[in-house]
Amino acid sequence: MKALITGASSGIGRDMAMILAKKGYDLILVARDENKLLKVSQELRKNNNVNVEYISMDLSIENNCKELHKCVSDVDILINNAGFGDCGNFTKTNLNKELKMINTNIVAYHILTKLYLTDMKAKNSGKILNVASIAGFMPGPLMATYYSTKAYIVRLSQSIREELKKEKSNVQISILCPGPVTTNFNDVANVKFHMREASSESVAKYAIKMLLKGKFYIIPGLDVKLGIFFSHFVPSSFISKITYRVQKRKIG
């Protein structure tokens, strides 16, 4: 069994790799930071009897995503986890950073999901986990681009799920929708959360457990579950006001 994980050099991606290695999965780890990838790979090889390869690659570049699929074929699990955010008023945030965010958070997910899903459907087996967020279910003033990228992933995955069900396919797609997680996301996004953050280890453990059980919505934590549930019944304008206040506190 083989799993391909993007954004695997730290945080949830790294921790999911640790869990899958313990379960005997061979791994292909993808991220931009080669030094971190090397360190994670060495740790995995030392503590587990599995094959571990790593590829240092910037997935915000479209051709890199296509090249990754050419280089790595026939995986049993694809975990699209690479991504980052940014915080600030939409007219004041950096356009180039936002475009790179869109390419990483949306375009890379889209390409890899499409290419590997096609392979999996041909053999009628495989699992895809797209890492989204609670942000994908609500408007996000002061983090407009990030929230929008996660909404895309939620809708894309929901749509593919229905297609697979209608085709009676054995291929599974899932979405991981955590709330705040203790990773280096905050540093990249220039934010500081004022609410309880889950550990990346606990989120990763829950995510893999639910993925292997065949769950579509993977939502760690009762508070996050309730937040997503009530977002379906509360007007978007009201949620926007609350989200704005929360984001404003993050910026400080």
Coordinates of N, CA and C in Angstrom, one line a residue:
M1 N 0.8 -1.2 0.0 CA 0.0 0.0 0.0 C 0.9 1.2 0.0
K2 N 0.5 2.3 -0.8 CA 1.3 3.4 -0.9 C 0.5 4.7 -0.8
A3 N 1.0 5.7 -0.1 CA 0.3 7.0 0.1 C 1.2 8.1 -0.4
L4 N 0.6 9.1 -1.0 CA 1.2 10.3 -1.5 C 0.7 11.4 -0.7
I5 N 1.5 12.2 0.0 CA 1.1 13.3 0.9 C 1.8 14.6 0.5
T6 N 1.0 15.6 0.2 CA 1.6 16.9 -0.1 C 1.6 17.7 1.2
G7 N 2.5 18.7 1.2 CA 2.6 19.5 2.5 C 3.0 18.6 3.6
A8 N 4.0 17.7 3.3 CA 4.3 16.7 4.3 C 5.5 17.0 5.1
S9 N 6.1 18.2 5.0 CA 7.3 18.4 5.8 C 7.1 18.9 7.2
S10 N 5.8 19.2 7.5 CA 5.5 19.7 8.9 C 4.0 19.6 9.1
G11 N 3.6 19.9 10.4 CA 2.2 20.0 10.7 C 1.4 18.7 10.5
I12 N 0.2 18.9 10.1 CA -0.8 17.8 9.9 C -0.2 16.8 8.8
G13 N 0.4 17.3 7.8 CA 0.9 16.4 6.7 C 2.0 15.5 7.3
R14 N 2.9 16.0 8.0 CA 4.0 15.2 8.6 C 3.4 14.2 9.6
D15 N 2.4 14.6 10.4 CA 1.9 13.7 11.4 C 1.0 12.6 10.8
M16 N 0.3 12.9 9.7 CA -0.4 11.9 9.0 C 0.6 10.8 8.4
A17 N 1.7 11.3 7.9 CA 2.8 10.4 7.4 C 3.2 9.5 8.5
M18 N 3.4 10.0 9.7 CA 3.9 9.2 10.8 C 2.9 8.1 11.1
I19 N 1.6 8.4 11.1 CA 0.6 7.5 11.4 C 0.5 6.4 10.3
L20 N 0.5 6.8 9.1 CA 0.4 5.8 8.0 C 1.6 4.9 7.9
A21 N 2.8 5.5 8.2 CA 4.0 4.6 8.3 C 3.9 3.5 9.3
K22 N 3.3 3.8 10.5 CA 3.1 2.8 11.5 C 2.1 1.8 11.1
K23 N 1.2 2.1 10.1 CA 0.3 1.2 9.6 C 0.8 0.4 8.4
G24 N 2.1 0.7 8.1 CA 2.7 -0.1 7.0 C 2.7 0.4 5.6
Y25 N 2.2 1.7 5.5 CA 2.1 2.3 4.2 C 3.5 2.8 3.7
D26 N 3.9 2.5 2.5 CA 5.0 3.2 1.9 C 4.6 4.6 1.5
L27 N 5.5 5.5 1.6 CA 5.2 6.9 1.5 C 5.9 7.7 0.4
I28 N 5.3 8.6 -0.2 CA 5.9 9.6 -1.0 C 5.5 11.0 -0.4
L29 N 6.5 11.7 0.1 CA 6.3 13.0 0.7 C 6.7 14.1 -0.2
V30 N 5.8 15.1 -0.3 CA 6.0 16.3 -1.2 C 5.9 17.6 -0.4
A31 N 6.9 18.4 -0.6 CA 6.8 19.8 0.0 C 7.9 20.6 -0.6
R32 N 8.0 21.9 -0.3 CA 9.0 22.7 -0.9 C 10.3 22.6 -0.2
D33 N 10.3 22.5 1.1 CA 11.5 22.5 2.0 C 12.2 21.2 2.0
E34 N 13.3 21.1 1.2 CA 14.0 19.8 1.1 C 14.6 19.4 2.4
N35 N 15.2 20.3 3.2 CA 15.8 19.9 4.4 C 14.8 19.3 5.4
K36 N 13.6 19.9 5.5 CA 12.6 19.4 6.4 C 12.1 18.0 5.9
L37 N 12.0 17.9 4.6 CA 11.6 16.6 4.0 C 12.6 15.5 4.3
L38 N 13.8 15.8 4.2 CA 14.9 14.9 4.5 C 14.8 14.4 5.9
K39 N 14.6 15.4 6.8 CA 14.6 15.0 8.3 C 13.4 14.1 8.6
V40 N 12.2 14.5 8.0 CA 11.0 13.7 8.3 C 11.2 12.3 7.7
S41 N 11.8 12.2 6.5 CA 12.0 10.9 5.8 C 12.9 10.0 6.6
Q42 N 14.0 10.6 7.1 CA 15.0 9.8 7.9 C 14.3 9.3 9.2
E43 N 13.5 10.1 9.8 CA 12.8 9.7 11.0 C 11.8 8.5 10.8
L44 N 11.1 8.6 9.6 CA 10.2 7.6 9.3 C 10.9 6.3 9.0
R45 N 12.0 6.4 8.2 CA 12.7 5.1 7.9 C 13.3 4.5 9.1
K46 N 13.7 5.3 10.1 CA 14.4 4.8 11.3 C 13.4 4.0 12.2
N47 N 12.2 4.5 12.3 CA 11.2 4.0 13.2 C 10.2 3.1 12.6
N48 N 10.2 2.9 11.3 CA 9.2 2.0 10.6 C 9.8 1.3 9.5
N49 N 9.3 0.1 9.3 CA 9.8 -0.8 8.2 C 9.0 -0.5 6.9
V50 N 9.2 0.7 6.4 CA 8.5 1.1 5.1 C 9.4 1.8 4.2
N51 N 9.1 1.9 2.9 CA 9.8 2.7 2.0 C 9.3 4.1 2.0
V52 N 10.2 5.1 2.0 CA 9.9 6.5 2.1 C 10.7 7.2 1.0
E53 N 10.0 7.9 0.1 CA 10.6 8.8 -0.8 C 10.1 10.2 -0.6
Y54 N 10.9 11.2 -1.0 CA 10.5 12.5 -0.9 C 10.8 13.3 -2.1
I55 N 10.0 14.3 -2.4 CA 10.1 15.1 -3.6 C 10.0 16.6 -3.2
S56 N 11.0 17.3 -3.4 CA 11.0 18.7 -3.1 C 10.4 19.5 -4.3
M57 N 9.3 20.1 -4.2 CA 8.5 20.6 -5.3 C 7.6 21.7 -4.9
D58 N 7.5 22.8 -5.7 CA 6.6 23.9 -5.4 C 5.3 23.6 -6.2
L59 N 4.2 23.2 -5.5 CA 3.0 22.8 -6.2 C 2.1 24.0 -6.6
S60 N 2.6 25.2 -6.3 CA 1.9 26.4 -6.8 C 2.2 26.6 -8.3
I61 N 3.1 25.8 -8.9 CA 3.4 25.8 -10.3 C 2.7 24.7 -11.0
E62 N 1.8 25.0 -11.9 CA 0.9 24.0 -12.5 C 1.6 22.8 -13.1
N63 N 2.7 23.1 -13.8 CA 3.4 22.0 -14.5 C 4.1 21.0 -13.5
N64 N 4.4 21.5 -12.3 CA 5.0 20.7 -11.3 C 4.0 19.6 -10.8
C65 N 2.7 20.0 -10.7 CA 1.6 19.1 -10.3 C 1.5 18.0 -11.4
K66 N 1.5 18.4 -12.6 CA 1.4 17.4 -13.7 C 2.6 16.5 -13.7
E67 N 3.8 17.0 -13.5 CA 5.0 16.2 -13.4 C 5.0 15.3 -12.3
L68 N 4.5 15.7 -11.1 CA 4.4 14.8 -10.0 C 3.6 13.6 -10.3
H69 N 2.5 13.8 -11.0 CA 1.7 12.6 -11.4 C 2.4 11.7 -12.3
K70 N 3.2 12.2 -13.2 CA 4.0 11.4 -14.1 C 5.0 10.6 -13.4
C71 N 5.6 11.2 -12.4 CA 6.7 10.6 -11.6 C 6.2 9.5 -10.6
V72 N 5.0 9.8 -10.1 CA 4.5 8.9 -9.0 C 3.1 8.4 -9.5
S73 N 3.0 7.2 -9.8 CA 1.7 6.6 -10.2 C 1.3 5.5 -9.3
D74 N 0.1 5.1 -9.4 CA -0.5 3.9 -8.7 C -0.4 4.0 -7.2
V75 N -1.0 5.1 -6.7 CA -1.0 5.3 -5.2 C -2.4 4.8 -4.7
D76 N -2.4 4.3 -3.5 CA -3.6 3.9 -2.9 C -4.3 5.0 -2.1
I77 N -3.5 5.9 -1.6 CA -4.1 7.1 -0.9 C -3.4 8.4 -1.4
L78 N -4.2 9.4 -1.8 CA -3.7 10.7 -2.1 C -4.2 11.6 -1.0
I79 N -3.3 12.3 -0.3 CA -3.7 13.4 0.6 C -3.2 14.7 0.2
N80 N -4.2 15.5 -0.3 CA -3.9 16.9 -0.7 C -3.9 17.8 0.6
N81 N -2.7 18.2 1.0 CA -2.6 18.9 2.3 C -1.9 20.2 2.2
A82 N -1.1 20.4 1.1 CA -0.3 21.6 0.9 C -1.2 22.8 0.9
G83 N -0.8 23.9 1.6 CA -1.6 25.1 1.5 C -1.2 26.1 2.6
F84 N -1.6 27.4 2.4 CA -1.3 28.4 3.4 C -2.4 29.5 3.3
G85 N -2.3 30.5 4.2 CA -3.3 31.5 4.2 C -2.7 32.9 4.4
D86 N -3.5 33.9 4.5 CA -3.1 35.3 4.7 C -4.2 36.0 5.3
C87 N -3.9 37.1 6.0 CA -4.9 37.8 6.8 C -4.7 39.3 6.5
G88 N -5.9 40.0 6.4 CA -5.8 41.4 6.2 C -7.0 41.9 5.3
N89 N -7.2 43.2 5.2 CA -8.2 43.7 4.3 C -7.9 43.4 2.9
F90 N -8.9 43.0 2.1 CA -8.7 42.4 0.8 C -8.0 43.4 -0.1
T91 N -8.2 44.7 0.0 CA -7.5 45.7 -0.8 C -6.1 45.9 -0.4
K92 N -5.7 45.4 0.8 CA -4.3 45.7 1.3 C -3.4 44.5 1.3
T93 N -4.0 43.3 1.2 CA -3.2 42.1 1.1 C -2.4 42.0 -0.2
N94 N -1.3 41.2 -0.2 CA -0.4 41.2 -1.3 C -1.0 40.3 -2.4
L95 N -1.2 40.9 -3.6 CA -1.8 40.1 -4.7 C -1.0 38.9 -5.1
N96 N 0.3 39.1 -5.2 CA 1.1 37.9 -5.7 C 1.0 36.8 -4.7
K97 N 1.0 37.1 -3.4 CA 0.9 36.0 -2.4 C -0.5 35.4 -2.5
E98 N -1.5 36.1 -2.8 CA -2.9 35.6 -3.0 C -2.9 34.7 -4.2
L99 N -2.3 35.1 -5.3 CA -2.3 34.2 -6.5 C -1.6 32.9 -6.2
K100 N -0.5 33.0 -5.5 CA 0.2 31.8 -5.2 C -0.6 30.9 -4.2
M101 N -1.4 31.6 -3.3 CA -2.3 30.8 -2.5 C -3.4 30.1 -3.3
I102 N -3.9 30.8 -4.2 CA -5.0 30.2 -5.1 C -4.4 29.0 -5.8
N103 N -3.2 29.2 -6.4 CA -2.5 28.1 -7.1 C -2.2 26.9 -6.2
T104 N -1.8 27.1 -5.0 CA -1.5 26.1 -4.1 C -2.7 25.4 -3.5
N105 N -3.7 26.2 -3.0 CA -4.8 25.8 -2.3 C -5.9 25.2 -3.2
I106 N -6.0 25.7 -4.5 CA -7.0 25.3 -5.4 C -6.5 24.5 -6.6
V107 N -5.6 25.2 -7.4 CA -5.2 24.6 -8.6 C -4.5 23.3 -8.4
A108 N -3.6 23.2 -7.5 CA -2.8 22.0 -7.2 C -3.8 20.9 -6.8
Y109 N -4.7 21.2 -5.9 CA -5.7 20.2 -5.4 C -6.5 19.7 -6.6
H110 N -6.9 20.6 -7.5 CA -7.8 20.3 -8.6 C -7.0 19.4 -9.6
I111 N -5.8 19.7 -9.9 CA -5.0 18.9 -10.8 C -4.8 17.5 -10.3
L112 N -4.2 17.5 -9.0 CA -3.9 16.2 -8.5 C -5.1 15.3 -8.2
T113 N -6.2 15.9 -7.8 CA -7.4 15.1 -7.6 C -7.9 14.5 -8.9
K114 N -7.9 15.4 -9.9 CA -8.4 14.9 -11.2 C -7.5 13.8 -11.8
L115 N -6.2 14.0 -11.8 CA -5.3 13.0 -12.4 C -5.3 11.6 -11.6
Y116 N -5.2 11.7 -10.2 CA -5.2 10.5 -9.5 C -6.6 9.8 -9.3
L117 N -7.6 10.6 -9.4 CA -9.0 10.1 -9.3 C -9.2 9.3 -10.6
T118 N -8.7 9.8 -11.7 CA -8.9 9.0 -13.0 C -8.2 7.7 -12.9
D119 N -7.0 7.7 -12.3 CA -6.3 6.4 -12.2 C -7.1 5.5 -11.2
M120 N -7.5 6.0 -10.1 CA -8.2 5.2 -9.1 C -9.5 4.6 -9.7
K121 N -10.2 5.4 -10.5 CA -11.5 4.9 -11.1 C -11.2 3.8 -12.0
A122 N -10.1 3.8 -12.7 CA -9.7 2.8 -13.7 C -9.5 1.5 -13.0
K123 N -9.0 1.5 -11.8 CA -8.7 0.2 -11.0 C -9.8 0.0 -10.0
N124 N -10.7 1.0 -9.9 CA -11.9 0.9 -9.0 C -11.5 0.7 -7.5
S125 N -10.4 1.4 -7.1 CA -10.0 1.4 -5.7 C -9.1 2.6 -5.4
G126 N -9.1 3.1 -4.2 CA -8.3 4.2 -3.8 C -9.0 5.2 -3.0
K127 N -8.3 6.0 -2.2 CA -8.8 7.0 -1.4 C -8.1 8.3 -1.6
I128 N -8.9 9.4 -1.6 CA -8.4 10.8 -1.7 C -8.9 11.6 -0.5
L129 N -8.0 12.2 0.2 CA -8.3 13.1 1.3 C -7.9 14.5 0.9
N130 N -8.9 15.4 0.8 CA -8.6 16.8 0.6 C -8.7 17.6 1.9
V131 N -7.7 18.2 2.3 CA -7.7 19.0 3.5 C -8.3 20.3 3.3
A132 N -9.5 20.5 3.8 CA -10.2 21.8 3.7 C -10.1 22.5 5.1
S133 N -11.2 23.0 5.6 CA -11.2 23.7 6.8 C -12.7 24.1 7.2
I134 N -12.9 24.4 8.5 CA -14.2 25.0 8.9 C -14.4 26.2 8.0
A135 N -13.3 26.9 7.6 CA -13.5 28.1 6.8 C -14.2 27.9 5.5
G136 N -14.2 26.6 5.0 CA -14.9 26.3 3.8 C -16.4 26.4 3.8
F137 N -17.0 26.6 5.0 CA -18.4 26.6 5.2 C -19.0 28.0 5.5
M138 N -18.2 29.0 5.4 CA -18.6 30.3 5.8 C -17.8 31.4 5.2
P139 N -18.4 32.7 5.1 CA -17.6 33.8 4.6 C -16.5 34.2 5.5
G140 N -15.4 34.8 5.0 CA -14.3 35.1 5.8 C -13.7 36.4 5.6
P141 N -14.4 37.5 6.0 CA -13.8 38.8 5.9 C -12.5 38.9 6.6
L142 N -11.5 39.6 6.0 CA -10.2 39.8 6.5 C -9.3 38.5 6.3
M143 N -9.9 37.4 5.8 CA -9.2 36.3 5.2 C -9.9 35.8 4.0
A144 N -10.4 36.7 3.2 CA -11.3 36.4 2.1 C -10.8 35.4 1.1
T145 N -9.5 35.5 0.7 CA -9.0 34.6 -0.3 C -8.8 33.2 0.3
Y146 N -8.3 33.1 1.5 CA -8.1 31.8 2.1 C -9.5 31.1 2.3
Y147 N -10.5 31.7 2.9 CA -11.8 31.1 3.1 C -12.4 30.7 1.7
S148 N -12.2 31.5 0.7 CA -12.7 31.2 -0.6 C -12.0 29.9 -1.2
T149 N -10.7 29.8 -1.0 CA -10.0 28.6 -1.5 C -10.6 27.3 -0.8
K150 N -10.8 27.4 0.5 CA -11.3 26.2 1.2 C -12.8 25.9 0.8
A151 N -13.6 26.9 0.5 CA -14.9 26.7 0.0 C -14.9 26.0 -1.3
Y152 N -13.9 26.3 -2.2 CA -13.8 25.6 -3.5 C -13.5 24.1 -3.2
I153 N -12.6 23.8 -2.3 CA -12.3 22.4 -2.0 C -13.5 21.6 -1.5
V154 N -14.3 22.3 -0.6 CA -15.4 21.6 -0.1 C -16.4 21.3 -1.2
R155 N -16.7 22.3 -2.0 CA -17.7 22.0 -3.1 C -17.2 21.1 -4.1
L156 N -15.9 21.1 -4.5 CA -15.4 20.2 -5.4 C -15.5 18.8 -4.9
S157 N -15.1 18.6 -3.7 CA -15.1 17.2 -3.1 C -16.6 16.7 -2.9
Q158 N -17.5 17.6 -2.5 CA -18.9 17.1 -2.4 C -19.4 16.7 -3.8
S159 N -19.1 17.4 -4.8 CA -19.6 17.1 -6.2 C -19.0 15.8 -6.6
I160 N -17.7 15.6 -6.4 CA -17.1 14.3 -6.9 C -17.7 13.2 -6.1
R161 N -17.9 13.4 -4.8 CA -18.5 12.3 -4.0 C -19.8 11.8 -4.6
E162 N -20.7 12.7 -5.0 CA -22.0 12.3 -5.6 C -21.8 11.6 -6.9
E163 N -20.8 12.0 -7.7 CA -20.5 11.3 -9.0 C -20.1 9.9 -8.7
L164 N -19.2 9.7 -7.7 CA -18.7 8.4 -7.4 C -19.9 7.5 -6.9
K165 N -20.8 8.1 -6.1 CA -21.9 7.3 -5.6 C -22.8 6.9 -6.7
K166 N -23.1 7.8 -7.7 CA -23.9 7.4 -8.8 C -23.3 6.3 -9.7
E167 N -22.0 6.3 -9.8 CA -21.3 5.3 -10.5 C -21.1 4.0 -9.8
K168 N -21.5 4.0 -8.5 CA -21.2 2.9 -7.6 C -19.7 2.5 -7.6
S169 N -18.9 3.5 -7.6 CA -17.5 3.3 -7.6 C -17.0 2.9 -6.2
N170 N -15.9 2.1 -6.1 CA -15.3 1.8 -4.8 C -14.3 2.9 -4.4
V171 N -14.0 3.9 -5.3 CA -13.1 5.0 -4.9 C -13.8 5.9 -3.9
Q172 N -13.0 6.3 -3.0 CA -13.5 7.2 -1.9 C -12.9 8.5 -1.9
I173 N -13.7 9.6 -1.7 CA -13.1 10.9 -1.5 C -13.6 11.4 -0.1
S174 N -12.7 12.1 0.6 CA -13.1 12.7 1.9 C -12.5 14.1 2.0
I175 N -13.1 14.8 2.9 CA -12.6 16.2 3.2 C -12.3 16.3 4.7
L176 N -11.2 16.8 5.1 CA -10.8 17.1 6.5 C -11.1 18.6 6.7
C177 N -11.9 18.8 7.7 CA -12.3 20.2 8.0 C -12.0 20.6 9.5
P178 N -10.8 20.8 9.8 CA -10.5 21.2 11.2 C -10.7 22.7 11.4
G179 N -10.8 23.1 12.7 CA -10.7 24.5 13.1 C -9.2 24.8 13.2
P180 N -8.9 25.8 14.1 CA -7.5 26.2 14.3 C -6.7 25.0 14.8
V181 N -5.5 24.9 14.2 CA -4.6 23.8 14.5 C -3.2 24.4 14.8
T182 N -2.5 23.8 15.8 CA -1.2 24.3 16.1 C -0.2 23.9 15.1
T183 N 0.1 24.7 14.1 CA 1.1 24.5 13.1 C 1.8 25.8 12.8
N184 N 2.6 25.8 11.7 CA 3.3 27.1 11.3 C 2.4 27.9 10.4
F185 N 1.1 27.5 10.3 CA 0.1 28.2 9.4 C 0.0 29.7 9.9
N186 N 0.0 29.8 11.2 CA -0.2 31.2 11.8 C 0.9 32.1 11.4
D187 N 2.1 31.6 11.4 CA 3.2 32.5 11.0 C 3.1 32.9 9.5
V188 N 2.8 32.0 8.7 CA 2.7 32.3 7.2 C 1.5 33.3 7.0
A189 N 0.4 33.1 7.7 CA -0.8 33.9 7.5 C -0.8 35.2 8.3
N190 N 0.2 35.4 9.1 CA 0.3 36.6 9.9 C -0.9 36.8 10.9
V191 N -1.3 35.7 11.6 CA -2.4 35.8 12.5 C -2.0 35.1 13.8
K192 N -2.8 35.4 14.8 CA -2.7 34.8 16.1 C -4.1 34.4 16.6
F193 N -4.4 33.1 16.8 CA -5.7 32.7 17.2 C -5.9 33.0 18.7
H194 N -7.1 33.4 19.0 CA -7.5 33.7 20.4 C -8.5 32.6 20.9
M195 N -8.6 31.5 20.1 CA -9.5 30.4 20.6 C -8.6 29.1 20.7
R196 N -9.1 28.1 21.3 CA -8.4 26.9 21.5 C -8.0 26.3 20.2
E197 N -6.7 25.9 20.1 CA -6.2 25.2 18.9 C -6.0 23.8 19.2
A198 N -6.3 22.9 18.2 CA -6.1 21.5 18.4 C -4.6 21.2 18.0
S199 N -4.1 20.1 18.5 CA -2.7 19.8 18.1 C -2.8 19.1 16.8
S200 N -1.7 19.3 16.0 CA -1.7 18.6 14.7 C -1.7 17.1 14.8
E201 N -1.1 16.6 15.9 CA -1.0 15.2 16.1 C -2.4 14.6 16.3
S202 N -3.3 15.2 17.1 CA -4.6 14.7 17.3 C -5.5 14.8 16.1
V203 N -5.3 15.9 15.3 CA -6.1 16.1 14.1 C -5.7 15.0 13.1
A204 N -4.4 14.8 13.0 CA -3.9 13.8 12.0 C -4.4 12.4 12.4
K205 N -4.3 12.0 13.7 CA -4.8 10.7 14.1 C -6.2 10.5 13.8
Y206 N -7.0 11.5 14.1 CA -8.5 11.4 13.9 C -8.8 11.3 12.3
A207 N -8.0 12.1 11.6 CA -8.2 12.2 10.1 C -7.9 10.8 9.5
I208 N -6.8 10.2 9.8 CA -6.5 8.9 9.3 C -7.5 7.8 9.7
K209 N -7.9 7.9 11.0 CA -8.9 6.9 11.5 C -10.2 7.0 10.7
M210 N -10.7 8.2 10.5 CA -11.9 8.4 9.8 C -11.8 8.1 8.3
L211 N -10.7 8.4 7.7 CA -10.4 8.2 6.3 C -10.5 6.7 6.0
L212 N -9.8 5.9 6.9 CA -9.8 4.5 6.7 C -11.1 3.8 7.0
K213 N -12.0 4.5 7.7 CA -13.3 4.0 8.0 C -14.3 4.4 6.8
G214 N -13.8 5.2 5.9 CA -14.6 5.6 4.8 C -15.5 6.8 5.0
K215 N -15.2 7.6 6.0 CA -16.1 8.8 6.2 C -15.8 9.9 5.2
F216 N -16.8 10.6 4.8 CA -16.6 11.7 3.9 C -16.2 13.0 4.6
Y217 N -17.1 13.5 5.5 CA -16.8 14.6 6.4 C -16.0 14.2 7.6
I218 N -14.8 14.7 7.7 CA -13.9 14.4 8.8 C -13.7 15.7 9.5
I219 N -14.4 15.8 10.7 CA -14.4 17.1 11.4 C -14.0 16.9 12.8
P220 N -12.7 17.2 13.2 CA -12.2 17.0 14.5 C -12.8 18.0 15.5
G221 N -13.3 17.5 16.6 CA -13.7 18.4 17.7 C -15.2 18.8 17.6
L222 N -15.9 18.7 18.8 CA -17.3 19.0 18.9 C -17.6 20.4 18.6
D223 N -16.7 21.3 19.0 CA -16.9 22.8 18.8 C -16.9 23.1 17.3
V224 N -16.0 22.4 16.5 CA -16.0 22.6 15.1 C -17.2 22.0 14.4
K225 N -17.6 20.8 14.9 CA -18.8 20.2 14.3 C -20.0 21.1 14.5
L226 N -20.2 21.7 15.7 CA -21.3 22.6 16.0 C -21.2 23.9 15.2
G227 N -20.0 24.4 15.0 CA -19.8 25.6 14.2 C -20.3 25.4 12.8
I228 N -19.9 24.2 12.2 CA -20.3 23.9 10.8 C -21.8 23.7 10.7
F229 N -22.4 23.0 11.7 CA -23.8 22.7 11.7 C -24.6 24.0 11.8
F230 N -24.3 24.9 12.7 CA -25.1 26.1 12.8 C -24.9 27.1 11.6
S231 N -23.7 26.9 10.9 CA -23.5 27.8 9.8 C -24.5 27.6 8.7
H232 N -25.2 26.4 8.7 CA -26.2 26.1 7.7 C -27.5 26.8 8.0
F233 N -27.7 27.3 9.2 CA -29.0 27.8 9.6 C -29.0 29.3 9.9
V234 N -27.8 29.9 10.0 CA -27.6 31.3 10.3 C -27.3 32.1 9.0
P235 N -27.9 33.2 8.9 CA -27.7 34.0 7.7 C -26.2 34.4 7.5
S236 N -25.8 34.4 6.2 CA -24.4 34.6 5.9 C -23.9 36.0 6.4
S237 N -24.9 37.0 6.4 CA -24.5 38.3 6.8 C -24.2 38.3 8.3
F238 N -24.9 37.5 9.1 CA -24.6 37.5 10.5 C -23.2 36.8 10.8
I239 N -23.0 35.7 10.0 CA -21.7 35.0 10.1 C -20.6 35.9 9.8
S240 N -20.8 36.7 8.7 CA -19.7 37.6 8.3 C -19.3 38.6 9.4
K241 N -20.3 39.1 10.1 CA -20.1 40.0 11.2 C -19.2 39.4 12.3
I242 N -19.6 38.1 12.6 CA -18.9 37.4 13.7 C -17.5 37.1 13.2
T243 N -17.4 36.6 12.0 CA -16.0 36.2 11.4 C -15.1 37.5 11.4
Y244 N -15.7 38.6 11.0 CA -14.9 39.8 10.9 C -14.3 40.2 12.3
R245 N -15.1 40.1 13.3 CA -14.6 40.4 14.7 C -13.5 39.4 15.1
V246 N -13.7 38.1 14.8 CA -12.7 37.1 15.1 C -11.4 37.4 14.4
Q247 N -11.5 37.7 13.1 CA -10.3 37.9 12.3 C -9.6 39.2 12.8
K248 N -10.4 40.2 13.2 CA -9.8 41.5 13.6 C -9.0 41.2 14.9
R249 N -9.5 40.4 15.8 CA -8.7 40.0 17.0 C -7.4 39.3 16.6
K250 N -7.4 38.5 15.6 CA -6.2 37.8 15.2 C -5.1 38.8 14.8
I251 N -5.6 39.7 14.0 CA -4.6 40.7 13.5 C -4.0 41.5 14.6
G252 N -4.9 41.8 15.6 CA -4.4 42.5 16.8 C -4.5 44.0 16.7

